[in-house]
Amino acid sequence: MNVNDAWSTVHMSTTATAVVADTAVENVAIPGSDRAATARLLAPEITRLTGDPSDTAREHAEHLISLAVLYGTHPFTPLEQARTMLGLDRAPFGRLLEVFQRIPALRTAVERGPSGKYWTNTINPLNRAGALDAATYHRTAFPYSVGLYPGPTCMFRCHFCVRVTGARYEPSSIQEGNRIFRSVIDEVPTENRTALYFSGGLEPLTNPGIGGLVAHGASRGFDMTMYTNSFALTESTLARQPDLWSLGAIRTSLYGLDNDEYQATTTKPKAFDRVKRNLRGVMRMRAERGSQLRLGLNYIVLPGRADRLRALVDFVAELNEASPDRPLDFVTVREDYSGRDDGRLSEPERDQLRRTLDEFFDYARQQAPGLRIDLGYALESLRMGSETELIRIRPQTMRPTAHPQVAVQVDLLGDVYLYREAGFPELDGAQRYIAGRVTPRTSLREVVETFIQDNKRIEPRPGDEYFLDGFDQAVTARLNQLERDIADGWGEHRGFLRAARPESDGNG
């Protein structure tokens, strides 16, 4: 063997060792990982970065891994609490945080942990955009996310929905409301292509001008998602409003897997058959048109239905028969984020769900290859075998200033709501969470800036926590964490993970 061959052999051996070490570190927050062995693999990298002797590097490696596990499982832990748990003084803990940031595999470990979806789905994008810092430091900023709530009514009456029975917007408000929506669309900065979405307290497709709004947003380059129950997503609707094909994605909320389940949830007879027929029609037409529209389902695991995930896969496979060359793009599976007792799964049901999640993924790979499945904040941790509960914000942990720099929602009247579940007409107490109203003379930017600059505060009352959906709760928990870190003197390292690497956008 000549010198070059010998060097190549050593180089390949060193590279392979480094790859093994990186892989071990990246997976160290996953339950069941060998943390002691990973610390041994990580120690040489710490020596290389810091010059510390092997014994000291090994100790630092153990601490760094503890941090990765902690923040991969409990992402909203204040830094001072983490320091206390490790038993370190402030100076060595600060140095440890600096080293953590210099090892990319440790960041990946946090993101792959049981609560990694909090980081990848919510915290990282908001960090990159500066929206969280704007809210933390009470700076004026245009909202990162703007929800348009165009629906004047809804054909369902779901038992878990906070909608006031019979409440709706007057038909006379639609024309002016749509003008307001167009003005809002014109305001939203185009740097964030996914900033706009259509959803609401009520069904977006009940607005006869929804197609025009979609076209207006698409003309500015926005990749918009519509959240809908798809009851009105018929071929005739698409014929009347062909601009709906300009959406980036349609996410259908699925309220059951047969007519009986649908009626029990929505009170609408035979609604399941109609929704299924509509979805098959859209998938067929999408394939015929060569449309890039993404289609997916959002399925909430309600009490009594923890055993229905296999049937969900069968439903997807049946939909795919209508378009075998262009199947369904994604499915999101969620728990009920509201925190209400009637939406909470019992312990036996959670145990059942835990046992069936891996089987669900295996079955989906067989019956619907290529389907993207997102379990969200808590169910992903359940699948990993870690009982990480959803963040539950209470009135005492709500923020009187909310977070309009991060997200707002606008309804048909132009009212700007601070929380996603507050945007329902006539909902008791929700009017207190209106930051202001967009009018022909008042822009969304002016509403938000006035709310922030005037330091308006809304003192939470019991029950107000139900106005926050899962996203609002995660954002609130993160902002509380950031403020705690700053107050404890950890401003430079606030929130633990700071700059996040770029990721591709996706509405699936």
Coordinates of N, CA and C in Angstrom, one line a residue, residues 6 14 30 82 167 178 190 196 199 201 208 243 259 262 264 267 293 298 321 334 349 371 373 414 447 450-451 466 488:
A6 N -2.7 4.7 1.9 CA -2.8 4.6 3.4 C -3.6 5.8 3.9
T14 N -11.9 7.7 9.3 CA -12.2 8.9 10.2 C -13.6 9.4 9.8
I30 N -34.3 10.7 21.1 CA -35.4 9.7 20.9 C -35.3 8.7 22.1
A82 N -33.3 24.8 33.5 CA -32.4 23.9 32.9 C -31.0 23.9 33.6
A167 N -75.7 31.6 14.9 CA -75.0 32.8 14.6 C -74.4 32.8 13.2
N178 N -65.7 41.3 1.3 CA -64.7 40.8 0.3 C -63.8 42.0 -0.1
T190 N -45.0 40.0 0.5 CA -44.9 38.8 -0.3 C -43.7 37.9 0.0
L196 N -50.7 33.9 4.0 CA -52.2 34.0 4.0 C -52.8 32.6 3.9
S199 N -59.7 30.3 6.4 CA -60.2 29.3 7.4 C -61.5 30.0 8.0
G201 N -64.1 30.7 11.7 CA -65.1 30.2 12.6 C -66.3 29.5 11.8
P208 N -69.8 33.4 -1.6 CA -69.9 33.2 -3.1 C -68.8 33.9 -3.8
D243 N -61.4 29.8 -10.0 CA -60.2 30.3 -9.4 C -59.8 29.6 -8.1
N259 N -71.3 7.6 7.7 CA -72.4 8.6 7.9 C -72.8 8.7 9.3
Y262 N -70.3 10.9 11.2 CA -70.4 12.3 10.7 C -71.6 13.0 11.3
A264 N -73.2 12.1 14.1 CA -73.0 12.3 15.5 C -72.1 13.5 15.8
T267 N -74.2 16.7 13.1 CA -75.7 16.7 13.1 C -76.2 16.7 11.7
L293 N -52.4 21.8 -7.3 CA -53.1 21.9 -6.0 C -52.8 20.7 -5.1
N298 N -57.4 16.6 7.5 CA -57.1 16.8 8.9 C -58.1 16.0 9.7
E321 N -58.3 5.8 -5.5 CA -58.8 5.0 -6.6 C -59.3 6.0 -7.7
R334 N -54.6 14.8 14.7 CA -54.5 15.6 15.8 C -55.4 15.1 17.0
E349 N -58.0 4.9 26.2 CA -58.0 5.3 24.8 C -56.6 5.7 24.3
L371 N -47.9 8.8 1.0 CA -48.7 9.7 1.8 C -47.9 10.3 2.9
I373 N -47.7 11.9 6.5 CA -48.5 11.8 7.7 C -47.8 12.7 8.7
G414 N -64.3 42.9 9.0 CA -63.0 43.6 9.1 C -62.5 43.6 10.5
V447 N -54.2 49.0 12.3 CA -54.9 48.3 13.4 C -53.8 47.7 14.3
T450 N -51.5 50.3 16.0 CA -52.2 51.0 17.1 C -52.3 50.2 18.4
F451 N -52.7 48.9 18.2 CA -52.8 48.0 19.3 C -51.5 47.9 20.1
Y466 N -59.9 29.0 25.9 CA -60.5 28.3 24.8 C -60.5 29.1 23.5
D488 N -34.3 36.4 33.6 CA -33.3 35.7 34.4 C -31.9 36.0 34.0

